[in-house]
PDB file of C-alpha atoms in Angstrom:
ATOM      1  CA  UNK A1285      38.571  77.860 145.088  1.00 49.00           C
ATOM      2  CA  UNK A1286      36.506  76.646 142.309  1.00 52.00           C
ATOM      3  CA  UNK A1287      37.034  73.520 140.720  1.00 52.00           C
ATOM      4  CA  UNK A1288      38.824  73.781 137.442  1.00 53.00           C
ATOM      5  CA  UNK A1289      39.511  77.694 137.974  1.00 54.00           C
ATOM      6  CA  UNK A1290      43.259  78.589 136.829  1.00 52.00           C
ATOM      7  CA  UNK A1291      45.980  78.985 139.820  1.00 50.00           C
ATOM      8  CA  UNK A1292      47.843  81.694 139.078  1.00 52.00           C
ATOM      9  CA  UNK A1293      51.530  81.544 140.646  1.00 47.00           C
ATOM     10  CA  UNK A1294      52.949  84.533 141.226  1.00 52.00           C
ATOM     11  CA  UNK A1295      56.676  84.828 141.274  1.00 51.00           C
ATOM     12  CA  UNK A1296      58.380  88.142 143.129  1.00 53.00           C
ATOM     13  CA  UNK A1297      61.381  89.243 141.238  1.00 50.00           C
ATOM     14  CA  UNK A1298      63.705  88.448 144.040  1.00 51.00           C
ATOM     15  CA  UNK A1299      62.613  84.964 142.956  1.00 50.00           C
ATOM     16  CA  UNK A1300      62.898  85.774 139.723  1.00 48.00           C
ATOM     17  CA  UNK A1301      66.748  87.208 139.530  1.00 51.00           C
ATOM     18  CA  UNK A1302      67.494  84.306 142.080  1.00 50.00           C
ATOM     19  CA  UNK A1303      66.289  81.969 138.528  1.00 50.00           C
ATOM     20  CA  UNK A1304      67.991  83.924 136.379  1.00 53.00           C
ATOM     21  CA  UNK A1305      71.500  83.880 138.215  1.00 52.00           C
ATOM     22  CA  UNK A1306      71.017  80.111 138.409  1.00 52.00           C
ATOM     23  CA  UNK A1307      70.188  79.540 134.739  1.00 55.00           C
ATOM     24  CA  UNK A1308      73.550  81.537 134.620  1.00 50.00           C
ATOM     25  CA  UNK A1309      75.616  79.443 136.843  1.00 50.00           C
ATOM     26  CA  UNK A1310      74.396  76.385 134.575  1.00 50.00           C
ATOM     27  CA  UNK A1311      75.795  78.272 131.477  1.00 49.00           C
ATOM     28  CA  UNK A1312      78.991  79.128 132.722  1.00 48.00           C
ATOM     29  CA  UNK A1313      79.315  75.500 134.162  1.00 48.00           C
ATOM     30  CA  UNK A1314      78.921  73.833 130.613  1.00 48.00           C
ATOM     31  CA  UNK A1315      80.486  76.259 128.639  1.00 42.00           C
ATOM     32  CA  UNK A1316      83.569  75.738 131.257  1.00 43.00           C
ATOM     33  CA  UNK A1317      83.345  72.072 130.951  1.00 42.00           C
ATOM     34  CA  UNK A1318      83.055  72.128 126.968  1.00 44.00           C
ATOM     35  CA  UNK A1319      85.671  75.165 126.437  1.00 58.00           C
ATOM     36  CA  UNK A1320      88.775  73.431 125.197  1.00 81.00           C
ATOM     37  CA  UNK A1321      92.390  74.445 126.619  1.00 93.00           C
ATOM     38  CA  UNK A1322      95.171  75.863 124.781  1.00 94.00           C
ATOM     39  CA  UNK A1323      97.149  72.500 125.117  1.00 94.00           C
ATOM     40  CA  UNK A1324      93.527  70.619 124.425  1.00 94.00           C
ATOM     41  CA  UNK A1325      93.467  72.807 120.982  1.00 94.00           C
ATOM     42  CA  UNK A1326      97.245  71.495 120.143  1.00 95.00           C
ATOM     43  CA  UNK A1327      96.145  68.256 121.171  1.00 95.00           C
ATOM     44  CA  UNK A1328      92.744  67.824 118.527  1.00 94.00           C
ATOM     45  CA  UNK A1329      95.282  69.853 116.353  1.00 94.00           C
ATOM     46  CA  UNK A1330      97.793  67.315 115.756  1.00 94.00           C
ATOM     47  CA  UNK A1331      95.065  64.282 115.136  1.00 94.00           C
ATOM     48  CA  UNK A1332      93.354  66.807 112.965  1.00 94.00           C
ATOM     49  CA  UNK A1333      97.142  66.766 110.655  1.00 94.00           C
ATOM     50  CA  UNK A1334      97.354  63.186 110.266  1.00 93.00           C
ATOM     51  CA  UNK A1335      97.917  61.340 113.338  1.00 94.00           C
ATOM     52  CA  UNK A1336      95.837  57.805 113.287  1.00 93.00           C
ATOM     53  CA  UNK A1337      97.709  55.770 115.618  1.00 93.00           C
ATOM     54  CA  UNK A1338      96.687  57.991 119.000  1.00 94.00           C
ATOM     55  CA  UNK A1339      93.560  59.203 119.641  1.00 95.00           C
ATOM     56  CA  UNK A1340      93.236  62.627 121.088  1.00 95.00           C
ATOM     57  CA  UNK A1341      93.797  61.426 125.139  1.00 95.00           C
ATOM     58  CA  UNK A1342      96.345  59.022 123.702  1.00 95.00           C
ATOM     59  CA  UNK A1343      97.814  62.790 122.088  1.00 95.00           C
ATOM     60  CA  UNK A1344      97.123  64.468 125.723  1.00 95.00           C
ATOM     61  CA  UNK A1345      98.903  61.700 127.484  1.00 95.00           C
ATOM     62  CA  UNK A1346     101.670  62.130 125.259  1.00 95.00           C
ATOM     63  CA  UNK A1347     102.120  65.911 125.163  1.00 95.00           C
ATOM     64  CA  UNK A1348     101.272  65.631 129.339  1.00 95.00           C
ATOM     65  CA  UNK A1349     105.234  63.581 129.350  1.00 96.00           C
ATOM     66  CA  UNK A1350     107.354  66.636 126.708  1.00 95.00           C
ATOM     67  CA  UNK A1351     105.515  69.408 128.001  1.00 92.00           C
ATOM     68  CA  UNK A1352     107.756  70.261 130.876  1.00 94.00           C
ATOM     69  CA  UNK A1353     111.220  69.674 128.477  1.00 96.00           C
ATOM     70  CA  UNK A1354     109.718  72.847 126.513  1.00 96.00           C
ATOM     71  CA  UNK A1355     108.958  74.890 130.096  1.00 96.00           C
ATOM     72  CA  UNK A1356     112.813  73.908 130.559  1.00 97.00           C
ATOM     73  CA  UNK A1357     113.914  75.000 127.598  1.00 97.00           C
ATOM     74  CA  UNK A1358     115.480  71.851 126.497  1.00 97.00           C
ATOM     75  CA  UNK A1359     117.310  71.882 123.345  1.00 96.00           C
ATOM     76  CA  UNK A1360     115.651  70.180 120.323  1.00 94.00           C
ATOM     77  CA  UNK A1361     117.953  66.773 120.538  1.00 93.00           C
ATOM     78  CA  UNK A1362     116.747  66.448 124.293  1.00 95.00           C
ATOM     79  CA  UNK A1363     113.234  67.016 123.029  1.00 94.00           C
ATOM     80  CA  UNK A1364     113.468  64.859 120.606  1.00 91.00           C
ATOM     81  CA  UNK A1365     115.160  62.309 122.894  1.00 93.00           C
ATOM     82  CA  UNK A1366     111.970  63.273 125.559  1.00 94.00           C
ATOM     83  CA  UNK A1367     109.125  62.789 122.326  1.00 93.00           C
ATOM     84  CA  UNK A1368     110.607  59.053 121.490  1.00 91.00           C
ATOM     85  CA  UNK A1369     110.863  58.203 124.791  1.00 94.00           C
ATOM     86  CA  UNK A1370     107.181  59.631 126.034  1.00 94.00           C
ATOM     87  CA  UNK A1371     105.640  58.350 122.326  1.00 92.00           C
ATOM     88  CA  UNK A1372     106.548  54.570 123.763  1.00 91.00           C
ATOM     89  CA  UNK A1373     105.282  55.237 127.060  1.00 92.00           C
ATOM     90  CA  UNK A1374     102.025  56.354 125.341  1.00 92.00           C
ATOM     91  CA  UNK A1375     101.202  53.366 123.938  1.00 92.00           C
ATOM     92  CA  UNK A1376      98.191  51.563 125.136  1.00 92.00           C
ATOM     93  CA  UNK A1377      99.132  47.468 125.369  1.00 92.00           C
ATOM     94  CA  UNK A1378      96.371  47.067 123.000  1.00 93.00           C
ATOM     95  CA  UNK A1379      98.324  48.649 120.269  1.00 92.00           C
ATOM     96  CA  UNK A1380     101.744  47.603 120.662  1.00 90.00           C
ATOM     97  CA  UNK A1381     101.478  44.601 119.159  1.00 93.00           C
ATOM     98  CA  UNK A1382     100.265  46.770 115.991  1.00 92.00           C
ATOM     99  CA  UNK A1383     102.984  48.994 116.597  1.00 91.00           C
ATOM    100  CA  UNK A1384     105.561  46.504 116.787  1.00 93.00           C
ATOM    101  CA  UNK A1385     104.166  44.655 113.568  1.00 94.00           C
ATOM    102  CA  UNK A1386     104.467  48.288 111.514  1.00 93.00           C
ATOM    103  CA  UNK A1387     108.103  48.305 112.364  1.00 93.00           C
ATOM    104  CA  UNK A1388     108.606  44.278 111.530  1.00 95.00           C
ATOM    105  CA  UNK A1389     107.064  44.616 108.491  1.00 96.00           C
ATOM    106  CA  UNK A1390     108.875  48.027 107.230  1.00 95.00           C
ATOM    107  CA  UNK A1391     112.129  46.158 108.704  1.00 96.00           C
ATOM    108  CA  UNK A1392     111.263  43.169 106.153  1.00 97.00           C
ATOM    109  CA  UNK A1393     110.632  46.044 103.180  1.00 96.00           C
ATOM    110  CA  UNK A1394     113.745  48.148 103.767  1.00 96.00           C
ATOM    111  CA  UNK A1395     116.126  44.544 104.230  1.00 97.00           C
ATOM    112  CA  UNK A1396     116.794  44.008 100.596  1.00 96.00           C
ATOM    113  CA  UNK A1397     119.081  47.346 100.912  1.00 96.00           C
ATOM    114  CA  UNK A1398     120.814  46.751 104.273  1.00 96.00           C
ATOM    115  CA  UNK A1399     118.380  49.477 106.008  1.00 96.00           C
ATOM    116  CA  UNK A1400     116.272  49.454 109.051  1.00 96.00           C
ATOM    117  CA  UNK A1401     113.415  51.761 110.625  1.00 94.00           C
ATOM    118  CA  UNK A1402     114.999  53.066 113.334  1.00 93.00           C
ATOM    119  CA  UNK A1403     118.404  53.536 111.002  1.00 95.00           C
ATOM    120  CA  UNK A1404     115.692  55.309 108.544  1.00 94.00           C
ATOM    121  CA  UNK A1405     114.797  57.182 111.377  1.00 92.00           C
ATOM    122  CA  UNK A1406     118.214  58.467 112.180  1.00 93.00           C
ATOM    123  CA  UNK A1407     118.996  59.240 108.315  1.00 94.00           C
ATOM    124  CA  UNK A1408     115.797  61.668 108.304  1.00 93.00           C
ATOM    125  CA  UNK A1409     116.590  63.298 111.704  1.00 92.00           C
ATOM    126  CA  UNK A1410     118.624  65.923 110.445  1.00 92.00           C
ATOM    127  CA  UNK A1411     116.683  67.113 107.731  1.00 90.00           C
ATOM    128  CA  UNK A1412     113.852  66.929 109.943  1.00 91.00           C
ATOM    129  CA  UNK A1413     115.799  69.081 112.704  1.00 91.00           C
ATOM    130  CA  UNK A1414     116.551  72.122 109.551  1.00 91.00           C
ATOM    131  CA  UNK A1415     112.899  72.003 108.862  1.00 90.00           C
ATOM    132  CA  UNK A1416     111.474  72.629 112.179  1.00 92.00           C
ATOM    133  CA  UNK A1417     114.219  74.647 113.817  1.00 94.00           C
ATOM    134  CA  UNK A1418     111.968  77.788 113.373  1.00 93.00           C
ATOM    135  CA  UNK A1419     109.006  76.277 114.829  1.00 94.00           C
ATOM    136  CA  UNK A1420     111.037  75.227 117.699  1.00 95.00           C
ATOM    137  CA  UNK A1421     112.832  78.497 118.415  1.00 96.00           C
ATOM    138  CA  UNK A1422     109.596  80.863 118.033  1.00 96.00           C
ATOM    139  CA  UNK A1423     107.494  78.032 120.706  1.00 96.00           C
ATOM    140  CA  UNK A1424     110.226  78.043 122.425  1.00 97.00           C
ATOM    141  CA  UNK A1425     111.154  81.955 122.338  1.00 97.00           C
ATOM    142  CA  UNK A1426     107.595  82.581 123.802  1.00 97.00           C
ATOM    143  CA  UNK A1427     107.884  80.074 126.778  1.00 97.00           C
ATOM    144  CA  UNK A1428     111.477  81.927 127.190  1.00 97.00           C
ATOM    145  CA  UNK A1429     109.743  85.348 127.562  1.00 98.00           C
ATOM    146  CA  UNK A1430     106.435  84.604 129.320  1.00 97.00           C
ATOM    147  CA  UNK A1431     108.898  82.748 131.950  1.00 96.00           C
ATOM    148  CA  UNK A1432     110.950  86.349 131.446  1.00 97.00           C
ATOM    149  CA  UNK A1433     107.604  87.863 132.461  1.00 96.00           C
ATOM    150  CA  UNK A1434     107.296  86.257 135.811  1.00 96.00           C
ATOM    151  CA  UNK A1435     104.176  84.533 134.652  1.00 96.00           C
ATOM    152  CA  UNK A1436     102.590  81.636 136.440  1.00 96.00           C
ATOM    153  CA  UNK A1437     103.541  78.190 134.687  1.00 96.00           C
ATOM    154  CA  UNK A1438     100.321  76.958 133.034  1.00 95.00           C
ATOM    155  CA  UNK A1439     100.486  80.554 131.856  1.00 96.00           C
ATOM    156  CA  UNK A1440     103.730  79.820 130.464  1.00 96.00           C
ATOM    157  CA  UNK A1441     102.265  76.475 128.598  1.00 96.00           C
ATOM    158  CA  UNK A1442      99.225  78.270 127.479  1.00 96.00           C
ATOM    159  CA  UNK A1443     101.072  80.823 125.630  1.00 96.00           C
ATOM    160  CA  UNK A1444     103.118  77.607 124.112  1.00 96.00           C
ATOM    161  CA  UNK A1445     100.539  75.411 123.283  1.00 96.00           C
ATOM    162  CA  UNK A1446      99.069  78.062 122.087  1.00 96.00           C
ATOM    163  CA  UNK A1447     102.139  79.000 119.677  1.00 97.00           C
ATOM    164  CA  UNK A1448     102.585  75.870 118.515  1.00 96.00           C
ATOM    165  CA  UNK A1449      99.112  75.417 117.726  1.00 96.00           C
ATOM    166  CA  UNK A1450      98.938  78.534 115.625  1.00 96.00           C
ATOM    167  CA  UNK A1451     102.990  76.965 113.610  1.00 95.00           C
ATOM    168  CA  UNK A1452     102.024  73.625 113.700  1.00 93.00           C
ATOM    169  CA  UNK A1453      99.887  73.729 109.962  1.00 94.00           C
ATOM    170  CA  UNK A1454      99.362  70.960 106.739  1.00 94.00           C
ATOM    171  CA  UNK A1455     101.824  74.162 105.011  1.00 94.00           C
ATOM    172  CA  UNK A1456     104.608  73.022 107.337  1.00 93.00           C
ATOM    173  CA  UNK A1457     104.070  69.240 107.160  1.00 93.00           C
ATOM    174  CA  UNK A1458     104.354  69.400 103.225  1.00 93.00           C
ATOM    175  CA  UNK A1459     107.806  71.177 103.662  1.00 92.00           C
ATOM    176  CA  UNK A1460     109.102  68.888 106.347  1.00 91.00           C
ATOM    177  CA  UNK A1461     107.871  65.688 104.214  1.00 91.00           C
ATOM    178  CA  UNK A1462     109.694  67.363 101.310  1.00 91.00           C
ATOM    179  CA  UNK A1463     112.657  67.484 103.124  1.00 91.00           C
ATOM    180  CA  UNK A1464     112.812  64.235 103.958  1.00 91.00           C
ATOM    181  CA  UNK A1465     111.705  62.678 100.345  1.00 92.00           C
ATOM    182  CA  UNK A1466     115.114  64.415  98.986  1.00 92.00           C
ATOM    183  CA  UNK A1467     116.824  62.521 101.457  1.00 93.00           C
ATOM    184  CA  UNK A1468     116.092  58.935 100.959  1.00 94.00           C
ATOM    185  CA  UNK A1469     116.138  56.437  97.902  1.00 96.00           C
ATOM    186  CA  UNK A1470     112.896  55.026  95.954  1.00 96.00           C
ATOM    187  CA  UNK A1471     113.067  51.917  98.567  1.00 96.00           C
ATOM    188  CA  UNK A1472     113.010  53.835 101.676  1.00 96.00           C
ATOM    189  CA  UNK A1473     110.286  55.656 100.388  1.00 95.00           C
ATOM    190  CA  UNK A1474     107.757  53.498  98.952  1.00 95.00           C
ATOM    191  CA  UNK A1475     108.642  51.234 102.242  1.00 95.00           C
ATOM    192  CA  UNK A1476     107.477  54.390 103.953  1.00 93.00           C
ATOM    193  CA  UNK A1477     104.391  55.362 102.216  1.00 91.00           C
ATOM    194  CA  UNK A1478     103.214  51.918 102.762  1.00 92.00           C
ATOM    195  CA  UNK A1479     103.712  51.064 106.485  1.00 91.00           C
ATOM    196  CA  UNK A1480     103.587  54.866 107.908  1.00 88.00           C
ATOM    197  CA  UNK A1481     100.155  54.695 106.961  1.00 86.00           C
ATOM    198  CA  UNK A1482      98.935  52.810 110.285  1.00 89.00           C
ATOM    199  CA  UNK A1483     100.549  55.711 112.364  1.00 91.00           C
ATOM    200  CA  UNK A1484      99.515  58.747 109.854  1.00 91.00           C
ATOM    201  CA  UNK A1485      97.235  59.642 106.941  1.00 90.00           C
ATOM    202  CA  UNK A1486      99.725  60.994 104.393  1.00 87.00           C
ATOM    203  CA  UNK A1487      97.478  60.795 101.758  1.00 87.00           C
ATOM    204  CA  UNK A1488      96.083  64.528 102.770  1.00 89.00           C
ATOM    205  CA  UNK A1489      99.251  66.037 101.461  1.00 92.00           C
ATOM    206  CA  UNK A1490     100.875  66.025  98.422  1.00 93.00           C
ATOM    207  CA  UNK A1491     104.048  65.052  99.369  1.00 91.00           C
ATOM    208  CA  UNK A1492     102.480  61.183  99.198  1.00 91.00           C
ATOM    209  CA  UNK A1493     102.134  61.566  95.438  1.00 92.00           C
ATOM    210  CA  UNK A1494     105.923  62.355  95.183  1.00 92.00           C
ATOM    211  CA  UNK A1495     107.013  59.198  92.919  1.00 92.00           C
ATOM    212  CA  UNK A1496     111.164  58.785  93.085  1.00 88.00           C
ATOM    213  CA  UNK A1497     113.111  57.177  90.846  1.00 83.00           C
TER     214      UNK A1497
END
């Protein structure tokens, strides 16, 4: 062949499908490593509302420990019981001394009227519990009937996380924080607004301008 003439390369199309499936394979790969979950959607969901404390895998890790009280149908005190108790576990050691200096502190605020966070805590539960009880019964209702259905259980959790994704709004955190503002004093409140900030960003809703008197 002459030097410098062009080399043509000649590709049959059995070659050529053979690169094509391959480019597809490749495509299907990322897009199945990048495609987020139902429960990974709830997860970037709830940091997306507020949360600053946990990051996203912090989130995961978290919902990972309740997930199977909602595939048993627990009732909402047991899930409740199940969130404190998986929220501590979920703690990395390099923020529980922050976490444990958010509750000193908002102990310190709330002393001058005989109160304490986790006291605070309880005296909020209940409205909490009215606010979300139709959150918890329509997640929960789904679970109930995809279980019903004889589905398989990440099925099940799918169509949950998936649920609670689609309840879990800003809408429904300004009602809930509404709720609670009606039941607490001007001290529990302010001590609130100030220290709750390290754990989440109120300052997206409304409810944080709420001044009581």
């Amino acid at each position: 062949m002459p030097c410098g003439e062009p080399v043509q390369v000649i590709i049959s199309p059995l070659q050529m499908n053979n690169h094509i499936t391959a480019l597809f394979v490749v495509i299907l790969a990322i897009h199945h490593a990048t495609a987020q979950t139902p429960k990974s959607k709830f997860d970037s969901k709830v940091k997306n509302l507020g949360v600053t404390f946990f990051t996203v895998p912090e989130i995961a890790k978290f919902t990972d420990c309740v997930d199977d009280s909602f595939y048993d149908l627990a009732s909402m005190d047991k899930i409740k019981d199940k969130s404190f108790s998986c929220a501590m576990d979920t703690v990395p050691i390099s923020k529980y001394g922050t976490l444990m200096n958010t509750k000193s502190t908002m102990d310190k605020c709330l002393s001058p009227i005989g109160q304490t966070t986790m006291k605070l805590i309880d005296k909020v539960m209940p409205a909490m519990k009215t606010a979300l009880t139709k959150v918890y019964d329509k997640v929960i209702g789904d679970i109930k009937a995809a279980k019903n259905a004889g589905s398989a259980k990440q099925t099940v959790m799918n169509k949950g996380y998936t649920t609670a994704t689609s309840v879990m709004t800003k809408p429904l955190i300004e009602q809930v924080c509404k709720m609670i503002v009606q039941k607490i004093n001007k001290v529990e409140w302010n001590c609130f607004l100030t220290h709750a900030k390290t754990l989440v960003d109120f300052a997206q809703y409304e409810c944080s301008k709420i001044v009581k008197n």
